[in-house]
CSV table of C-alpha atoms in Angstrom, one decimal:
chain,number,residue,atom,x,y,z
A,361,MET,CA,-56.6,71.0,-56.6
A,362,SER,CA,-60.3,71.8,-57.1
A,363,ASN,CA,-59.2,75.4,-56.1
A,364,ASN,CA,-57.0,75.8,-58.3
A,365,HIS,CA,-58.6,77.6,-61.3
A,366,HIS,CA,-55.7,77.3,-63.5
A,367,PHE,CA,-54.9,73.6,-63.4
A,368,TYR,CA,-56.0,73.0,-66.8
A,369,ASN,CA,-54.3,76.1,-68.0
A,370,ASN,CA,-51.3,75.3,-67.0
A,371,PHE,CA,-51.3,71.7,-69.2
A,372,HIS,CA,-49.9,72.5,-72.6
A,373,GLY,CA,-49.9,70.1,-75.8
A,374,ASN,CA,-49.2,66.4,-75.3
A,375,HIS,CA,-47.2,66.5,-72.2
A,376,HIS,CA,-48.1,63.8,-69.7
A,377,THR,CA,-46.8,65.7,-66.5
A,378,PHE,CA,-47.6,68.7,-65.0
A,379,GLN,CA,-44.1,70.1,-65.3
A,380,ASP,CA,-43.3,73.3,-67.3
A,381,PHE,CA,-40.9,72.2,-69.9
A,382,ARG,CA,-40.3,75.6,-71.6
A,383,PRO,CA,-36.8,75.8,-72.9
A,384,PRO,CA,-34.5,77.8,-70.8
A,385,ASN,CA,-32.1,80.6,-72.2
A,386,LEU,CA,-28.9,78.4,-73.2
A,387,VAL,CA,-25.4,80.0,-72.6
A,388,PRO,CA,-22.5,78.3,-74.1
A,389,PRO,CA,-19.8,77.2,-71.3
A,390,PRO,CA,-16.3,79.3,-71.3
A,391,PRO,CA,-13.4,77.7,-72.9
A,392,PRO,CA,-10.8,76.1,-70.9
A,393,PRO,CA,-7.9,78.6,-69.4
A,394,PRO,CA,-4.4,77.9,-71.0
A,395,ALA,CA,-2.5,75.6,-69.3
A,396,MET,CA,0.2,78.3,-67.7
A,397,PHE,CA,-2.8,79.7,-66.0
A,398,ILE,CA,-3.9,76.3,-64.1
A,399,VAL,CA,-4.1,77.2,-60.4
A,400,PRO,CA,-2.0,74.7,-58.7
A,401,PRO,CA,-3.4,72.8,-55.6
A,402,PRO,CA,-3.2,74.5,-52.3
A,403,SER,CA,-0.3,73.6,-50.5
A,404,HIS,CA,-2.2,72.9,-47.0
A,405,VAL,CA,-3.7,69.9,-48.5
A,406,PRO,CA,-2.3,66.8,-46.9
A,407,SER,CA,-0.7,63.7,-48.9
A,408,ILE,CA,-2.1,60.4,-48.5
A,409,GLU,CA,1.0,59.1,-46.2
A,410,THR,CA,0.3,62.1,-43.9
A,411,PHE,CA,-3.5,61.5,-43.6
A,412,ASP,CA,-2.7,57.6,-42.8
A,413,LYS,CA,-0.4,58.9,-40.0
A,414,GLU,CA,-2.9,61.4,-38.4
A,415,CYS,CA,-5.5,58.6,-38.5
A,416,VAL,CA,-3.0,56.1,-36.8
A,417,LYS,CA,-2.4,59.1,-34.4
A,418,ASP,CA,-5.9,59.6,-33.7
A,419,ILE,CA,-6.5,56.1,-33.1
A,420,GLU,CA,-3.9,55.7,-30.7
A,421,ARG,CA,-5.2,58.6,-28.8
A,422,ARG,CA,-8.8,57.1,-28.8
A,423,LEU,CA,-7.2,53.8,-27.5
A,424,PRO,CA,-7.7,53.3,-23.6
A,425,LYS,CA,-4.4,53.8,-21.8
A,426,VAL,CA,-2.7,51.0,-20.3
A,427,SER,CA,-1.1,51.3,-17.2
A,428,THR,CA,2.2,50.1,-17.1
A,429,LYS,CA,3.1,48.6,-14.0
A,430,LYS,CA,6.5,48.4,-12.8
A,431,VAL,CA,7.5,44.7,-12.7
A,432,ASN,CA,9.4,44.1,-9.5
A,433,LYS,CA,12.4,41.9,-9.5
A,434,SER,CA,11.3,38.6,-7.5
A,435,ILE,CA,13.4,38.1,-4.4
A,436,SER,CA,13.2,35.2,-2.0
A,437,ILE,CA,11.8,34.8,1.2
A,438,SER,CA,15.1,35.3,2.9
A,439,GLU,CA,15.8,38.3,1.1
A,440,VAL,CA,12.4,39.8,2.4
A,441,ARG,CA,13.2,38.8,5.7
A,442,ASP,CA,16.3,40.3,5.8
A,443,LYS,CA,15.2,43.5,4.1
A,444,LEU,CA,12.4,43.7,6.7
A,445,ARG,CA,14.7,43.4,9.7
A,446,TYR,CA,17.1,46.1,8.1
A,447,LEU,CA,13.8,48.4,7.5
A,448,LEU,CA,12.7,47.8,11.3
A,449,LEU,CA,16.2,48.6,12.4
A,450,GLY,CA,16.0,51.8,10.3
A,451,LEU,CA,12.8,52.7,11.3
A,452,ASN,CA,14.0,52.5,15.0
A,453,ASP,CA,16.9,54.9,14.1
A,454,LEU,CA,14.5,57.3,12.5
A,455,MET,CA,12.3,57.5,15.9
A,456,ASN,CA,15.2,57.7,17.8
A,457,GLN,CA,16.7,60.6,15.4
A,458,GLU,CA,13.1,62.3,15.6
A,459,LYS,CA,12.7,62.2,19.3
A,460,ALA,CA,16.6,63.6,19.5
A,461,LEU,CA,15.4,66.5,17.2
A,462,THR,CA,12.4,67.2,19.3
A,463,ASP,CA,14.0,67.2,22.6
A,464,LYS,CA,16.8,69.6,20.9
A,465,VAL,CA,14.3,72.0,19.1
A,466,ASP,CA,15.3,75.0,21.1
A,467,SER,CA,19.0,74.6,21.2
A,468,LEU,CA,19.6,73.4,17.6
A,469,SER,CA,20.5,76.0,15.1
A,470,ASP,CA,18.5,76.3,11.6
A,471,GLU,CA,21.6,74.5,9.5
A,472,GLU,CA,21.6,71.4,11.8
A,473,TRP,CA,17.7,71.4,12.0
A,474,ARG,CA,17.8,71.2,8.2
A,475,SER,CA,20.7,68.9,8.0
A,476,GLY,CA,18.7,66.4,10.4
A,477,LEU,CA,15.7,66.8,8.4
A,478,GLU,CA,17.3,66.2,5.3
A,479,GLU,CA,18.7,63.2,6.7
A,480,ILE,CA,15.3,61.8,8.1
A,481,LYS,CA,13.7,62.3,4.6
A,482,GLN,CA,16.6,60.4,3.0
A,483,LYS,CA,16.2,57.7,5.0
A,484,GLN,CA,12.5,57.9,4.5
A,485,SER,CA,12.8,57.6,1.0
A,486,PHE,CA,14.9,54.8,1.1
A,487,MET,CA,12.6,53.0,3.2
A,488,LYS,CA,9.7,53.9,0.8
A,489,GLU,CA,11.9,52.6,-2.0
A,490,SER,CA,13.0,49.6,-0.2
A,491,LEU,CA,9.3,48.9,0.3
A,492,SER,CA,8.3,49.5,-3.1
A,493,GLU,CA,10.6,46.7,-4.3
A,494,ILE,CA,8.6,44.1,-2.1
A,495,ASP,CA,5.8,43.2,-4.0
A,496,VAL,CA,2.9,41.9,-1.6
A,497,ASP,CA,1.0,39.8,-4.0
A,498,THR,CA,4.0,37.8,-5.2
A,499,LEU,CA,5.4,37.3,-1.4
A,500,LYS,CA,2.0,36.2,-0.6
A,501,LYS,CA,2.0,33.5,-3.7
A,502,THR,CA,5.8,32.8,-2.7
A,503,LEU,CA,4.7,32.2,1.1
A,504,ALA,CA,1.8,30.0,-0.2
A,505,LYS,CA,4.1,28.0,-2.3
A,506,ARG,CA,6.5,27.5,0.6
A,507,THR,CA,3.5,26.6,2.9
A,508,ALA,CA,2.3,24.2,0.5
A,509,LYS,CA,5.9,22.8,-0.2
A,510,ARG,CA,6.3,22.3,3.6
A,511,LEU,CA,2.8,20.7,4.0
A,512,ARG,CA,3.4,18.2,0.9
A,513,LEU,CA,7.1,17.4,2.3
A,514,LYS,CA,5.8,16.8,5.8
A,515,ARG,CA,3.0,14.7,4.1
A,516,SER,CA,5.8,12.8,2.5
A,517,ASN,CA,7.9,12.3,5.6
A,518,ILE,CA,4.8,11.1,7.2
A,519,GLU,CA,4.1,8.7,4.5
A,520,ARG,CA,7.6,7.5,4.3
A,521,LYS,CA,8.1,7.2,8.1
A,522,ARG,CA,4.4,5.1,8.0
A,523,ALA,CA,5.9,2.9,5.1
A,524,LYS,CA,8.8,2.3,7.1
A,525,GLU,CA,7.0,1.4,10.3
A,526,GLU,CA,4.7,-1.0,8.4
A,527,ARG,CA,8.1,-2.6,6.7
A,528,ILE,CA,9.7,-2.7,9.7
A,529,LYS,CA,6.3,-4.7,11.3
A,530,GLU,CA,6.4,-7.1,8.1
A,531,LEU,CA,9.9,-8.1,8.6
A,532,GLU,CA,9.2,-8.4,12.3
A,533,GLU,CA,6.4,-10.5,11.6
A,534,LYS,CA,8.0,-12.4,8.8
A,535,SER,CA,11.0,-12.9,11.3
A,536,ARG,CA,8.6,-14.1,14.4
A,537,LYS,CA,7.0,-16.6,11.6
A,538,ILE,CA,10.5,-17.7,10.5
A,539,ASP,CA,11.3,-18.2,14.4
A,540,GLU,CA,7.9,-19.9,14.9
A,541,ASN,CA,8.4,-22.4,12.1
A,542,LEU,CA,11.9,-23.3,13.1
A,543,GLN,CA,10.6,-23.7,16.9
A,544,LYS,CA,8.1,-25.9,15.1
A,545,ILE,CA,10.7,-27.9,13.1
A,546,LYS,CA,12.7,-28.1,16.4
A,547,ASP,CA,10.0,-29.4,18.4
A,548,ALA,CA,9.0,-31.8,15.9
A,549,VAL,CA,12.5,-32.9,15.4
A,550,ILE,CA,13.2,-33.4,19.4
A,551,LYS,CA,9.3,-35.0,19.8
A,552,SER,CA,10.7,-37.5,16.8
A,553,LYS,CA,13.8,-38.1,18.8
A,554,GLU,CA,12.1,-38.9,22.0
A,555,GLU,CA,9.4,-41.1,20.4
A,556,GLU,CA,12.5,-43.2,18.8
A,557,GLU,CA,14.0,-43.3,22.0
A,558,ALA,CA,10.8,-44.5,23.6
A,559,LYS,CA,10.4,-46.9,20.9
A,560,LEU,CA,13.9,-48.0,21.3
A,561,GLN,CA,13.7,-48.4,25.2
A,562,ALA,CA,10.4,-50.3,24.9
A,563,ASP,CA,12.0,-52.5,22.4
A,564,ILE,CA,15.0,-53.1,24.6
A,565,VAL,CA,12.4,-53.6,27.7
A,566,LEU,CA,10.3,-56.1,25.4
A,567,LYS,CA,13.6,-57.8,24.3
A,568,GLU,CA,14.5,-58.2,28.0
A,569,VAL,CA,11.3,-59.3,28.8
A,570,LEU,CA,11.2,-62.1,26.0
A,571,ARG,CA,14.6,-63.2,26.8
A,572,LYS,CA,13.4,-63.8,30.5
A,573,LYS,CA,10.3,-65.7,29.3
A,574,HIS,CA,12.3,-67.6,26.9
A,575,ASN,CA,14.8,-68.7,30.0
A,576,ALA,CA,11.6,-69.4,32.0
A,577,LYS,CA,10.6,-71.6,29.2
A,578,LYS,CA,14.0,-73.3,29.0
A,579,CYS,CA,14.1,-74.1,32.8
A,580,ILE,CA,10.7,-75.5,33.0
A,581,ASN,CA,11.6,-77.6,29.8
A,582,LYS,CA,15.2,-78.7,31.9
A,583,LEU,CA,13.0,-79.4,35.0
A,584,ASP,CA,10.8,-81.7,33.0
A,585,SER,CA,14.0,-83.0,31.3
A,586,LEU,CA,15.6,-83.7,34.8
A,587,LYS,CA,12.2,-85.7,36.0
A,588,LYS,CA,12.2,-87.8,33.0
A,589,LEU,CA,15.9,-88.6,33.0
A,590,ARG,CA,15.5,-89.4,36.8
A,591,LYS,CA,12.5,-91.6,36.4
A,592,ALA,CA,14.4,-93.3,33.5
A,593,ARG,CA,17.3,-94.1,35.6
A,594,MET,CA,14.8,-95.4,38.4
A,595,ASN,CA,13.4,-97.7,35.9
A,596,THR,CA,17.0,-98.6,34.7
A,597,ALA,CA,18.3,-99.4,38.2
A,598,LYS,CA,14.9,-101.2,39.2
A,599,GLY,CA,15.4,-103.3,36.0
A,600,ARG,CA,19.1,-104.3,37.2
A,601,GLY,CA,17.5,-105.0,40.7
A,602,GLU,CA,19.0,-102.3,42.5
A,603,ASN,CA,17.4,-100.9,45.5
A,604,VAL,CA,15.4,-97.7,44.8
A,605,LEU,CA,14.0,-95.4,47.8
A,606,GLU,CA,10.6,-94.2,46.7
A,607,LYS,CA,11.0,-91.9,49.1
A,608,GLU,CA,14.0,-89.8,47.5
A,609,ALA,CA,11.8,-90.1,44.4
A,610,GLU,CA,9.1,-88.4,45.7
A,611,GLU,CA,11.1,-85.8,47.5
A,612,PHE,CA,12.9,-84.9,44.3
A,613,ASP,CA,9.5,-85.3,42.3
A,614,GLY,CA,8.2,-82.7,45.0
A,615,LYS,CA,11.4,-80.3,44.5
A,616,MET,CA,11.0,-80.3,40.6
A,617,ASP,CA,7.4,-79.3,41.0
A,618,LYS,CA,8.2,-76.7,43.1
A,619,LEU,CA,10.7,-75.1,40.9
A,620,LYS,CA,8.5,-75.9,38.2
A,621,LEU,CA,5.4,-74.0,39.8
A,622,LEU,CA,8.1,-71.1,40.7
A,623,TRP,CA,9.2,-70.6,36.7
A,624,ALA,CA,5.7,-71.2,35.6
A,625,GLN,CA,4.5,-68.2,37.6
A,626,LYS,CA,7.4,-66.1,36.4
A,627,LEU,CA,6.6,-67.1,32.9
A,628,LEU,CA,2.9,-66.0,33.6
A,629,SER,CA,4.2,-62.5,35.1
A,630,TYR,CA,6.7,-62.3,31.9
A,631,GLU,CA,4.2,-63.1,29.5
A,632,LYS,CA,1.7,-60.5,31.2
A,633,GLU,CA,4.4,-57.7,31.1
A,634,GLU,CA,4.8,-58.8,27.4
A,635,GLU,CA,1.6,-58.3,27.0
A,636,ASP,CA,1.2,-54.8,28.9
A,637,LEU,CA,4.3,-53.7,26.7
A,638,ARG,CA,2.8,-54.8,23.3
A,639,ALA,CA,-0.7,-52.9,24.0
A,640,LYS,CA,1.4,-49.9,25.2
A,641,LEU,CA,3.4,-49.5,22.4
A,642,LYS,CA,0.6,-50.2,20.1
A,643,GLN,CA,-1.3,-47.5,21.7
A,644,ASP,CA,1.4,-45.3,21.5
A,645,SER,CA,1.4,-45.8,18.1
A,646,ASP,CA,-2.2,-45.3,17.6
A,647,VAL,CA,-2.0,-41.8,19.3
A,648,GLN,CA,1.1,-40.9,17.3
A,649,ARG,CA,-0.8,-42.2,14.2
A,650,ALA,CA,-3.7,-40.2,15.3
A,651,ALA,CA,-1.9,-36.8,16.4
A,652,ARG,CA,0.1,-36.7,12.9
A,653,GLU,CA,-3.4,-37.4,11.1
A,654,SER,CA,-5.1,-34.7,13.1
A,655,GLU,CA,-2.3,-32.3,12.4
A,656,MET,CA,-2.1,-33.1,8.9
A,657,GLU,CA,-5.8,-32.5,8.8
A,658,LYS,CA,-5.7,-29.2,10.8
A,659,GLU,CA,-2.8,-28.1,8.3
A,660,MET,CA,-5.1,-29.0,5.5
A,661,THR,CA,-8.1,-26.8,6.6
A,662,SER,CA,-6.0,-24.3,7.6
A,663,ASN,CA,-4.4,-24.1,3.9
A,664,LEU,CA,-8.0,-24.5,2.4
A,665,LYS,CA,-9.1,-21.5,4.5
A,666,LYS,CA,-6.2,-19.6,3.3
A,667,TRP,CA,-7.0,-20.3,0.0
A,668,ARG,CA,-10.8,-19.6,0.2
A,669,LYS,CA,-9.7,-16.1,1.7
A,670,ALA,CA,-7.2,-15.2,-1.1
A,671,LEU,CA,-9.6,-16.3,-3.4
A,672,PHE,CA,-13.2,-15.4,-2.3
A,673,GLY,CA,-12.3,-13.1,0.5
A,674,ASP,CA,-13.8,-13.0,3.9
A,675,SER,CA,-17.0,-14.4,3.2
A,676,SER,CA,-18.1,-17.2,5.5
A,677,ALA,CA,-20.5,-18.5,3.1
A,678,VAL,CA,-19.9,-21.2,0.5
A,679,PRO,CA,-18.3,-19.6,-2.6
A,680,GLN,CA,-19.8,-21.8,-5.1
A,681,VAL,CA,-23.4,-21.3,-4.2
A,682,ASP,CA,-23.2,-17.6,-2.8
A,683,PHE,CA,-21.9,-15.1,-5.3
A,684,LYS,CA,-24.3,-12.9,-4.2
A,685,GLY,CA,-25.9,-12.3,-8.1
A,686,ASP,CA,-22.3,-10.8,-9.3
A,687,ILE,CA,-21.9,-13.6,-12.0
A,688,ALA,CA,-19.0,-11.8,-13.6
A,689,ARG,CA,-17.2,-11.5,-10.6
A,690,PHE,CA,-17.9,-14.9,-9.7
A,691,VAL,CA,-16.5,-16.1,-13.2
A,692,SER,CA,-13.5,-14.1,-12.7
A,693,VAL,CA,-13.0,-15.4,-9.1
A,694,ARG,CA,-13.2,-18.8,-10.7
A,695,CYS,CA,-10.7,-17.8,-13.7
A,696,LYS,CA,-8.3,-17.0,-11.3
A,697,TRP,CA,-8.7,-20.1,-9.3
A,698,ASP,CA,-8.3,-21.9,-12.4
A,699,GLN,CA,-4.8,-20.5,-12.7
A,700,TYR,CA,-3.5,-23.0,-9.9
A,701,VAL,CA,-4.6,-25.9,-11.6
A,702,ASP,CA,-2.4,-28.9,-11.7
A,703,ASP,CA,-2.3,-31.5,-13.9
A,704,ALA,CA,-1.3,-34.3,-11.7
A,705,GLY,CA,-4.3,-33.0,-9.1
A,706,THR,CA,-8.1,-32.6,-9.7
A,707,PRO,CA,-9.1,-29.4,-11.3
A,708,LEU,CA,-11.6,-28.6,-8.7
A,709,PRO,CA,-11.3,-27.8,-5.1
A,710,VAL,CA,-12.1,-29.9,-2.2
A,711,GLY,CA,-15.7,-30.0,-1.4
A,712,TRP,CA,-17.2,-29.1,-4.8
A,713,VAL,CA,-19.4,-30.9,-6.8
A,714,VAL,CA,-18.1,-33.2,-9.5
A,715,PRO,CA,-20.1,-33.2,-12.6
A,716,SER,CA,-21.5,-36.6,-14.0
A,717,LYS,CA,-19.2,-38.1,-16.9
A,718,PRO,CA,-21.5,-38.1,-20.2
A,719,LEU,CA,-22.9,-41.3,-21.4
C-alpha cells in the first residue's frame, strides 16, 4: 500500500469503499420473442418417472449380488443309503466299461469308441447330478439328529429298564417283608398255642397232683377215724366187761401208724410236686411276660428310630439339641413332626423335655 502512489487518487467523493462505482453503459434487455417462436424442450431430456427408474436400476446394479444357492430337496437317510449303493454299483460299471474300452482300443471302430465314451459321459453326468442332490451339511445334521435320537432312546430304555428293575426289587422287598410279617404272625400264633397247651398240660398235671394230695389227706383222716373208732369200741367193750386183747390193739395201732406214715410221705411228695409245679408256672409266666415286654420295648425302640430317621435324617445326635446352627431347618422339621400330633397322645416325642406349667 505504501508503494501505491495512486491510492488516494482512486478515492472519489464521499464513498467509503475503495471500489470504482462509475456507472456502466446501460443497455435495455431485448423484448421476449413471440409465442410461436418458443423453442421446444429437447426430446432427449428424461421425464421424472424415467429418471426414477434409472435411479432404481443404478442402485440395483450397485447392490452386491447374492448367490442364489439351489435348495436341495431333503431326503431321508435310507434314500441316501440306497442312492449311494446305486452310485457305487454304477461306479463299478463305469470302471469295468472303461477297462473294456482300454483293452479294445485297437479293435474298436471310431463309431463304437465314440458311442462308448458317450455312454460313459452320460453315466458320469447322471452320477454327478445324483451326487449334487445330496447335501452333505444337511446329511450331517440329519445323521447328528439320528445319533442324538438313538442315544436319547438308549438312555430312555436304560432308565426304563433301571426303573423296572428297581420296581421289581421294591416288589420283592415288599413281598419279603410281607412273608416275614406273615411268618412272624404264624410263629406268634404257634408260640401262643404252645404256651396255652403247656399251660393246660401244667394245669392238668397240677390238678392231678392236687387230686392225689386230697386223696392222701382223705386217707390219713380215714386212718385217724379208724383208730378213734377202734379205740371207742374197745372202751365200750371194756365197759360191758368183755375181754379185750391189748396185743391186737397194739398191732392194729402199729399197722395204722405205718399206713398213716406212708400216706404222710406221699402227701409230702405231692406237696413238693405241687410247689415245684406252681414255681415252674410262675417262672414261665414271668419269662413270657418279660419276653413280651422286651419284644414290645424292642418294637417301640425300632419305631422310634424309624421316626427319628424319617423326621431328622440319619444323624445319630439328639435332634432337639443338635441342629447344627440351622434354626430354619430345625423349625421346619419340628413343624413336620407336629403334623403327626394326636389329640389323644402327648404333643412331644419320648425323651423331650416337657416345659413346666406357668404359675
